[in-house]
PDB file of C-alpha atoms in Angstrom:
ATOM      1  CA  ALA O   9      35.898 -21.685  18.282  1.00 78.00           C
ATOM      2  CA  GLN O  10      35.746 -24.607  20.652  1.00 86.00           C
ATOM      3  CA  SER O  11      38.430 -27.281  20.598  1.00 92.00           C
ATOM      4  CA  VAL O  12      39.502 -30.398  22.452  1.00 95.00           C
ATOM      5  CA  THR O  13      43.038 -31.709  22.903  1.00 96.00           C
ATOM      6  CA  GLN O  14      43.900 -35.234  23.904  1.00 97.00           C
ATOM      7  CA  PRO O  15      47.690 -35.146  24.220  1.00 96.00           C
ATOM      8  CA  ASP O  16      48.230 -38.893  24.446  1.00 95.00           C
ATOM      9  CA  ILE O  17      47.709 -40.793  21.201  1.00 95.00           C
ATOM     10  CA  HIS O  18      48.528 -44.188  22.712  1.00 96.00           C
ATOM     11  CA  ILE O  19      48.657 -45.384  26.321  1.00 97.00           C
ATOM     12  CA  THR O  20      49.591 -48.846  27.561  1.00 97.00           C
ATOM     13  CA  VAL O  21      48.781 -50.001  31.086  1.00 97.00           C
ATOM     14  CA  SER O  22      48.911 -53.338  32.856  1.00 97.00           C
ATOM     15  CA  GLU O  23      45.683 -55.007  33.867  1.00 97.00           C
ATOM     16  CA  GLY O  24      44.813 -53.980  37.417  1.00 97.00           C
ATOM     17  CA  ALA O  25      46.770 -50.727  37.219  1.00 97.00           C
ATOM     18  CA  SER O  26      45.148 -47.325  37.477  1.00 97.00           C
ATOM     19  CA  LEU O  27      44.411 -45.225  34.412  1.00 97.00           C
ATOM     20  CA  GLU O  28      44.203 -41.524  33.662  1.00 98.00           C
ATOM     21  CA  LEU O  29      43.443 -40.175  30.191  1.00 98.00           C
ATOM     22  CA  ARG O  30      43.957 -36.486  29.673  1.00 98.00           C
ATOM     23  CA  CYS O  31      41.617 -34.028  28.005  1.00 98.00           C
ATOM     24  CA  ASN O  32      41.932 -30.259  27.690  1.00 97.00           C
ATOM     25  CA  TYR O  33      39.235 -28.109  26.166  1.00 94.00           C
ATOM     26  CA  SER O  34      38.830 -24.592  24.889  1.00 90.00           C
ATOM     27  CA  TYR O  35      35.383 -23.064  25.137  1.00 84.00           C
ATOM     28  CA  GLY O  36      34.208 -19.554  25.937  1.00 75.00           C
ATOM     29  CA  ALA O  37      31.317 -20.394  28.247  1.00 77.00           C
ATOM     30  CA  THR O  38      30.469 -23.141  30.697  1.00 78.00           C
ATOM     31  CA  PRO O  39      31.379 -26.325  28.869  1.00 86.00           C
ATOM     32  CA  TYR O  40      29.289 -29.426  28.440  1.00 90.00           C
ATOM     33  CA  LEU O  41      31.822 -32.249  28.392  1.00 94.00           C
ATOM     34  CA  PHE O  42      31.691 -35.914  27.472  1.00 95.00           C
ATOM     35  CA  TRP O  43      33.813 -39.026  27.286  1.00 97.00           C
ATOM     36  CA  TYR O  44      32.961 -41.683  24.717  1.00 97.00           C
ATOM     37  CA  VAL O  45      34.520 -45.110  24.190  1.00 97.00           C
ATOM     38  CA  GLN O  46      34.858 -46.939  20.885  1.00 95.00           C
ATOM     39  CA  SER O  47      35.679 -50.632  20.728  1.00 93.00           C
ATOM     40  CA  PRO O  48      37.194 -51.928  17.475  1.00 88.00           C
ATOM     41  CA  GLY O  49      34.674 -51.899  14.631  1.00 85.00           C
ATOM     42  CA  GLN O  50      31.974 -50.417  16.829  1.00 88.00           C
ATOM     43  CA  GLY O  51      30.179 -47.126  17.264  1.00 90.00           C
ATOM     44  CA  LEU O  52      30.740 -44.686  20.111  1.00 94.00           C
ATOM     45  CA  GLN O  53      29.291 -45.352  23.535  1.00 95.00           C
ATOM     46  CA  LEU O  54      28.789 -42.590  26.088  1.00 95.00           C
ATOM     47  CA  LEU O  55      30.841 -43.198  29.246  1.00 97.00           C
ATOM     48  CA  LEU O  56      29.960 -40.082  31.219  1.00 95.00           C
ATOM     49  CA  LYS O  57      29.037 -36.433  30.945  1.00 93.00           C
ATOM     50  CA  TYR O  58      29.482 -33.175  32.831  1.00 92.00           C
ATOM     51  CA  PHE O  59      26.976 -30.344  32.625  1.00 86.00           C
ATOM     52  CA  SER O  60      27.192 -28.581  35.984  1.00 83.00           C
ATOM     53  CA  GLY O  61      27.322 -29.229  39.714  1.00 83.00           C
ATOM     54  CA  ASP O  62      29.691 -31.744  41.271  1.00 86.00           C
ATOM     55  CA  THR O  63      32.989 -31.617  39.414  1.00 90.00           C
ATOM     56  CA  LEU O  64      33.621 -35.345  39.906  1.00 95.00           C
ATOM     57  CA  VAL O  65      31.253 -37.342  37.743  1.00 95.00           C
ATOM     58  CA  GLN O  66      30.720 -41.072  37.701  1.00 96.00           C
ATOM     59  CA  GLY O  67      30.090 -43.052  34.576  1.00 96.00           C
ATOM     60  CA  ILE O  68      29.556 -46.577  33.394  1.00 95.00           C
ATOM     61  CA  LYS O  69      32.080 -49.412  33.617  1.00 94.00           C
ATOM     62  CA  GLY O  70      33.703 -47.928  36.742  1.00 96.00           C
ATOM     63  CA  PHE O  71      35.009 -44.775  35.048  1.00 97.00           C
ATOM     64  CA  GLU O  72      34.999 -41.299  36.543  1.00 97.00           C
ATOM     65  CA  ALA O  73      36.115 -37.885  35.354  1.00 98.00           C
ATOM     66  CA  GLU O  74      36.996 -34.659  37.114  1.00 96.00           C
ATOM     67  CA  PHE O  75      36.212 -31.223  35.699  1.00 94.00           C
ATOM     68  CA  LYS O  76      38.808 -28.583  36.592  1.00 94.00           C
ATOM     69  CA  ARG O  77      37.829 -25.185  35.285  1.00 91.00           C
ATOM     70  CA  SER O  78      41.135 -23.550  36.297  1.00 91.00           C
ATOM     71  CA  GLN O  79      43.052 -26.060  34.162  1.00 93.00           C
ATOM     72  CA  SER O  80      40.448 -26.388  31.378  1.00 93.00           C
ATOM     73  CA  SER O  81      40.670 -30.121  31.867  1.00 95.00           C
ATOM     74  CA  PHE O  82      38.323 -33.070  32.065  1.00 97.00           C
ATOM     75  CA  ASN O  83      40.503 -36.105  32.719  1.00 98.00           C
ATOM     76  CA  LEU O  84      39.121 -39.633  32.712  1.00 98.00           C
ATOM     77  CA  ARG O  85      40.163 -42.087  35.429  1.00 98.00           C
ATOM     78  CA  LYS O  86      39.688 -45.677  36.453  1.00 98.00           C
ATOM     79  CA  PRO O  87      41.222 -47.195  39.609  1.00 97.00           C
ATOM     80  CA  SER O  88      41.803 -50.677  38.171  1.00 97.00           C
ATOM     81  CA  VAL O  89      41.835 -51.396  34.456  1.00 97.00           C
ATOM     82  CA  HIS O  90      40.411 -54.609  32.989  1.00 96.00           C
ATOM     83  CA  TRP O  91      41.568 -56.191  29.730  1.00 96.00           C
ATOM     84  CA  SER O  92      38.132 -55.428  28.256  1.00 95.00           C
ATOM     85  CA  ASP O  93      38.821 -51.686  28.649  1.00 97.00           C
ATOM     86  CA  ALA O  94      41.167 -51.786  25.665  1.00 97.00           C
ATOM     87  CA  ALA O  95      39.563 -49.387  23.185  1.00 97.00           C
ATOM     88  CA  GLU O  96      39.790 -45.854  21.847  1.00 96.00           C
ATOM     89  CA  TYR O  97      38.569 -43.048  24.065  1.00 98.00           C
ATOM     90  CA  PHE O  98      37.281 -39.696  22.869  1.00 97.00           C
ATOM     91  CA  CYS O  99      36.723 -36.508  24.818  1.00 97.00           C
ATOM     92  CA  ALA O 100      34.170 -34.043  23.413  1.00 95.00           C
ATOM     93  CA  VAL O 101      32.699 -30.623  24.162  1.00 93.00           C
ATOM     94  CA  ALA O 102      29.229 -29.466  23.089  1.00 89.00           C
ATOM     95  CA  SER O 103      28.335 -26.001  21.925  1.00 80.00           C
ATOM     96  CA  THR O 104      25.269 -24.486  23.556  1.00 73.00           C
ATOM     97  CA  GLY O 105      23.954 -23.018  20.320  1.00 70.00           C
ATOM     98  CA  GLY O 106      24.068 -23.595  16.581  1.00 65.00           C
ATOM     99  CA  GLY O 107      22.791 -27.141  16.656  1.00 68.00           C
ATOM    100  CA  ASN O 108      24.668 -28.029  19.835  1.00 75.00           C
ATOM    101  CA  LYS O 109      27.429 -29.612  17.846  1.00 84.00           C
ATOM    102  CA  LEU O 110      30.002 -31.879  19.451  1.00 89.00           C
ATOM    103  CA  THR O 111      33.685 -31.179  18.893  1.00 92.00           C
ATOM    104  CA  PHE O 112      35.859 -34.234  19.467  1.00 94.00           C
ATOM    105  CA  GLY O 113      39.462 -34.712  20.400  1.00 95.00           C
ATOM    106  CA  THR O 114      41.607 -36.949  18.235  1.00 95.00           C
ATOM    107  CA  GLY O 115      41.290 -39.872  20.624  1.00 96.00           C
ATOM    108  CA  THR O 116      43.533 -41.941  22.892  1.00 97.00           C
ATOM    109  CA  GLN O 117      44.108 -45.591  22.063  1.00 96.00           C
ATOM    110  CA  LEU O 118      44.322 -47.683  25.235  1.00 97.00           C
ATOM    111  CA  LYS O 119      46.181 -50.985  25.245  1.00 97.00           C
ATOM    112  CA  VAL O 120      45.955 -53.251  28.272  1.00 97.00           C
ATOM    113  CA  GLU O 121      48.770 -55.700  28.966  1.00 96.00           C
ATOM    114  CA  LEU O 122      47.852 -58.905  30.748  1.00 91.00           C
TER     115      LEU O 122
ATOM    116  CA  ASN Y  24      14.522 -50.528  20.940  1.00 66.00           C
ATOM    117  CA  ALA Y  25      17.248 -50.441  18.265  1.00 79.00           C
ATOM    118  CA  GLY Y  26      18.538 -46.895  18.924  1.00 93.00           C
ATOM    119  CA  VAL Y  27      20.390 -45.557  15.870  1.00 96.00           C
ATOM    120  CA  THR Y  28      20.719 -47.864  12.877  1.00 96.00           C
ATOM    121  CA  GLN Y  29      22.817 -47.375   9.747  1.00 97.00           C
ATOM    122  CA  THR Y  30      22.890 -49.126   6.401  1.00 96.00           C
ATOM    123  CA  PRO Y  31      24.959 -50.429   4.782  1.00 96.00           C
ATOM    124  CA  LYS Y  32      27.710 -51.566   7.161  1.00 95.00           C
ATOM    125  CA  PHE Y  33      30.325 -51.752   4.421  1.00 96.00           C
ATOM    126  CA  GLN Y  34      30.530 -50.329   0.906  1.00 96.00           C
ATOM    127  CA  VAL Y  35      33.136 -50.158  -1.842  1.00 97.00           C
ATOM    128  CA  LEU Y  36      32.675 -47.567  -4.579  1.00 97.00           C
ATOM    129  CA  LYS Y  37      34.637 -46.603  -7.638  1.00 97.00           C
ATOM    130  CA  THR Y  38      35.615 -42.982  -8.134  1.00 98.00           C
ATOM    131  CA  GLY Y  39      32.685 -41.045  -9.566  1.00 97.00           C
ATOM    132  CA  GLN Y  40      29.962 -43.405  -8.389  1.00 97.00           C
ATOM    133  CA  SER Y  41      27.173 -42.171  -6.167  1.00 97.00           C
ATOM    134  CA  MET Y  42      25.545 -43.672  -3.120  1.00 96.00           C
ATOM    135  CA  THR Y  43      23.300 -42.840  -0.180  1.00 97.00           C
ATOM    136  CA  LEU Y  44      24.010 -43.794   3.409  1.00 98.00           C
ATOM    137  CA  GLN Y  45      20.891 -44.386   5.443  1.00 97.00           C
ATOM    138  CA  CYS Y  46      20.332 -43.576   9.105  1.00 97.00           C
ATOM    139  CA  ALA Y  47      17.272 -44.057  11.280  1.00 97.00           C
ATOM    140  CA  GLN Y  48      16.575 -43.588  14.979  1.00 97.00           C
ATOM    141  CA  ASP Y  49      13.661 -44.839  17.044  1.00 95.00           C
ATOM    142  CA  MET Y  50      14.195 -42.658  20.121  1.00 92.00           C
ATOM    143  CA  ASN Y  51      11.953 -39.797  18.960  1.00 91.00           C
ATOM    144  CA  HIS Y  52      14.960 -37.462  18.885  1.00 91.00           C
ATOM    145  CA  ASN Y  53      14.701 -34.139  17.092  1.00 91.00           C
ATOM    146  CA  SER Y  54      18.342 -33.582  16.134  1.00 93.00           C
ATOM    147  CA  MET Y  55      20.440 -35.814  13.922  1.00 95.00           C
ATOM    148  CA  TYR Y  56      24.085 -35.627  12.785  1.00 96.00           C
ATOM    149  CA  TRP Y  57      26.499 -37.117  10.279  1.00 97.00           C
ATOM    150  CA  TYR Y  58      30.207 -37.471  11.120  1.00 97.00           C
ATOM    151  CA  ARG Y  59      33.197 -38.950   9.405  1.00 97.00           C
ATOM    152  CA  GLN Y  60      36.043 -40.603  11.283  1.00 95.00           C
ATOM    153  CA  ASP Y  61      39.560 -40.713   9.908  1.00 94.00           C
ATOM    154  CA  PRO Y  62      42.683 -42.040  11.665  1.00 88.00           C
ATOM    155  CA  GLY Y  63      44.279 -39.464  13.923  1.00 85.00           C
ATOM    156  CA  MET Y  64      41.538 -36.893  13.303  1.00 87.00           C
ATOM    157  CA  GLY Y  65      38.741 -37.921  15.629  1.00 89.00           C
ATOM    158  CA  LEU Y  66      35.208 -37.360  14.394  1.00 93.00           C
ATOM    159  CA  ARG Y  67      34.359 -34.393  12.225  1.00 94.00           C
ATOM    160  CA  LEU Y  68      30.847 -33.112  11.619  1.00 94.00           C
ATOM    161  CA  ILE Y  69      29.643 -33.203   8.015  1.00 97.00           C
ATOM    162  CA  TYR Y  70      26.032 -32.039   8.301  1.00 97.00           C
ATOM    163  CA  TYR Y  71      23.401 -31.860  10.955  1.00 95.00           C
ATOM    164  CA  SER Y  72      19.661 -31.441  11.241  1.00 94.00           C
ATOM    165  CA  ALA Y  73      18.516 -29.596  14.341  1.00 89.00           C
ATOM    166  CA  SER Y  74      14.912 -30.545  13.680  1.00 88.00           C
ATOM    167  CA  GLU Y  75      12.717 -32.078  11.008  1.00 89.00           C
ATOM    168  CA  GLY Y  76      12.796 -29.899   7.914  1.00 89.00           C
ATOM    169  CA  THR Y  77      16.119 -28.192   8.613  1.00 92.00           C
ATOM    170  CA  THR Y  78      19.696 -29.063   7.692  1.00 96.00           C
ATOM    171  CA  ASP Y  79      22.964 -27.188   8.167  1.00 94.00           C
ATOM    172  CA  LYS Y  80      26.589 -27.610   7.190  1.00 95.00           C
ATOM    173  CA  GLY Y  81      29.158 -28.801   9.639  1.00 93.00           C
ATOM    174  CA  GLU Y  82      32.932 -28.681   9.508  1.00 92.00           C
ATOM    175  CA  VAL Y  83      33.504 -30.768   6.338  1.00 96.00           C
ATOM    176  CA  PRO Y  84      30.399 -30.585   4.071  1.00 97.00           C
ATOM    177  CA  ASN Y  85      32.068 -30.470   0.650  1.00 96.00           C
ATOM    178  CA  GLY Y  86      31.135 -33.406  -1.580  1.00 96.00           C
ATOM    179  CA  TYR Y  87      28.100 -34.394   0.485  1.00 98.00           C
ATOM    180  CA  ASN Y  88      24.388 -33.703   0.581  1.00 97.00           C
ATOM    181  CA  VAL Y  89      21.811 -34.656   3.172  1.00 98.00           C
ATOM    182  CA  SER Y  90      18.087 -35.186   3.424  1.00 97.00           C
ATOM    183  CA  ARG Y  91      16.011 -35.189   6.566  1.00 96.00           C
ATOM    184  CA  LEU Y  92      13.295 -37.438   5.227  1.00 89.00           C
ATOM    185  CA  ASN Y  93      11.165 -37.345   8.385  1.00 94.00           C
ATOM    186  CA  LYS Y  94      11.780 -37.205  12.102  1.00 94.00           C
ATOM    187  CA  ARG Y  95      13.280 -40.702  12.151  1.00 96.00           C
ATOM    188  CA  GLU Y  96      15.490 -40.703   9.065  1.00 97.00           C
ATOM    189  CA  PHE Y  97      18.507 -38.671   7.962  1.00 98.00           C
ATOM    190  CA  SER Y  98      20.400 -39.730   4.842  1.00 98.00           C
ATOM    191  CA  LEU Y  99      23.830 -38.745   3.532  1.00 98.00           C
ATOM    192  CA  ARG Y 100      24.502 -38.737  -0.203  1.00 98.00           C
ATOM    193  CA  LEU Y 101      27.773 -38.795  -2.074  1.00 97.00           C
ATOM    194  CA  GLU Y 102      27.023 -37.599  -5.615  1.00 93.00           C
ATOM    195  CA  SER Y 103      30.434 -38.335  -7.123  1.00 96.00           C
ATOM    196  CA  ALA Y 104      32.631 -40.301  -4.766  1.00 96.00           C
ATOM    197  CA  ALA Y 105      36.333 -39.499  -4.451  1.00 97.00           C
ATOM    198  CA  PRO Y 106      39.143 -41.470  -2.767  1.00 97.00           C
ATOM    199  CA  SER Y 107      39.363 -38.684  -0.149  1.00 96.00           C
ATOM    200  CA  GLN Y 108      35.903 -39.739   1.025  1.00 97.00           C
ATOM    201  CA  THR Y 109      37.188 -43.139   2.122  1.00 97.00           C
ATOM    202  CA  SER Y 110      36.263 -43.098   5.790  1.00 97.00           C
ATOM    203  CA  VAL Y 111      33.991 -44.476   8.470  1.00 96.00           C
ATOM    204  CA  TYR Y 112      30.704 -42.599   8.646  1.00 98.00           C
ATOM    205  CA  PHE Y 113      28.676 -42.289  11.816  1.00 97.00           C
ATOM    206  CA  CYS Y 114      25.169 -41.057  12.319  1.00 97.00           C
ATOM    207  CA  ALA Y 115      24.048 -39.729  15.694  1.00 96.00           C
ATOM    208  CA  SER Y 116      20.896 -38.343  17.272  1.00 95.00           C
ATOM    209  CA  ARG Y 117      20.094 -36.131  20.232  1.00 91.00           C
ATOM    210  CA  LYS Y 118      17.032 -35.406  22.302  1.00 85.00           C
ATOM    211  CA  THR Y 119      16.095 -31.725  22.291  1.00 75.00           C
ATOM    212  CA  GLY Y 120      13.288 -29.612  23.629  1.00 65.00           C
ATOM    213  CA  THR Y 121      12.314 -27.789  26.779  1.00 58.00           C
ATOM    214  CA  SER Y 122      11.133 -30.951  28.490  1.00 57.00           C
ATOM    215  CA  GLY Y 123      14.166 -33.146  28.990  1.00 56.00           C
ATOM    216  CA  GLY Y 124      16.438 -32.046  26.168  1.00 62.00           C
ATOM    217  CA  THR Y 125      20.049 -33.049  26.617  1.00 73.00           C
ATOM    218  CA  TYR Y 126      23.396 -32.421  24.951  1.00 78.00           C
ATOM    219  CA  GLU Y 127      24.707 -35.955  24.592  1.00 86.00           C
ATOM    220  CA  GLN Y 128      24.473 -37.693  21.254  1.00 91.00           C
ATOM    221  CA  TYR Y 129      23.801 -41.363  20.600  1.00 93.00           C
ATOM    222  CA  PHE Y 130      25.703 -43.023  17.798  1.00 95.00           C
ATOM    223  CA  GLY Y 131      24.989 -45.710  15.256  1.00 95.00           C
ATOM    224  CA  PRO Y 132      27.421 -48.557  14.475  1.00 94.00           C
ATOM    225  CA  GLY Y 133      28.925 -46.826  11.436  1.00 96.00           C
ATOM    226  CA  THR Y 134      29.370 -47.423   7.706  1.00 97.00           C
ATOM    227  CA  ARG Y 135      32.846 -48.255   6.454  1.00 96.00           C
ATOM    228  CA  LEU Y 136      33.226 -46.767   2.967  1.00 97.00           C
ATOM    229  CA  THR Y 137      36.117 -47.340   0.600  1.00 97.00           C
ATOM    230  CA  VAL Y 138      36.429 -45.394  -2.642  1.00 97.00           C
ATOM    231  CA  THR Y 139      38.904 -46.810  -5.164  1.00 97.00           C
TER     232      THR Y 139
END
């Protein structure tokens, strides 16, 4: 069965500092990977996705993620964090059959200090 | 273009009461999903509908039923609410098909349900 691990429950960074959120996945075939962001009281917004090809993918709001098959990782990065980036971030992997269900990690709560 | 809409936004039920959560999408997507979100557990799939006329169980289906009313609408029903069903419920949809189908899902704003 597929699974996603986000080892950091909470992360605090200073505004302007760089950010890396970790995600490890378990999936038998080529994974389809996603990062979503959830602001307080809101739904989930897609930040970026990886299906195939270039292992460094760019997303919205200045985020990027790198797929590393050898490490089963898909870490999210941003060079300079803004206070408005404070939110909860979810990594997810999609199955390629059976309804193409998404399996989510438990999320990382990002706090930005001014 | 509203995307995925959910009603109601908030609801308080007493144990044993029933209710239906409504979801609609205007993106002409074939697949629709219901998730629940609980602190520290991420999102877990309750039921999904791969296409109009079909529904299947997800990871946590007990205590819920669903109806895919038409291509646009997918409702979630709690027949006899329990405190363990206190959660935030999200509906999502996905474009499928041989011409431009994708794997990403688009989410509604959620329904916050409290069962006392």
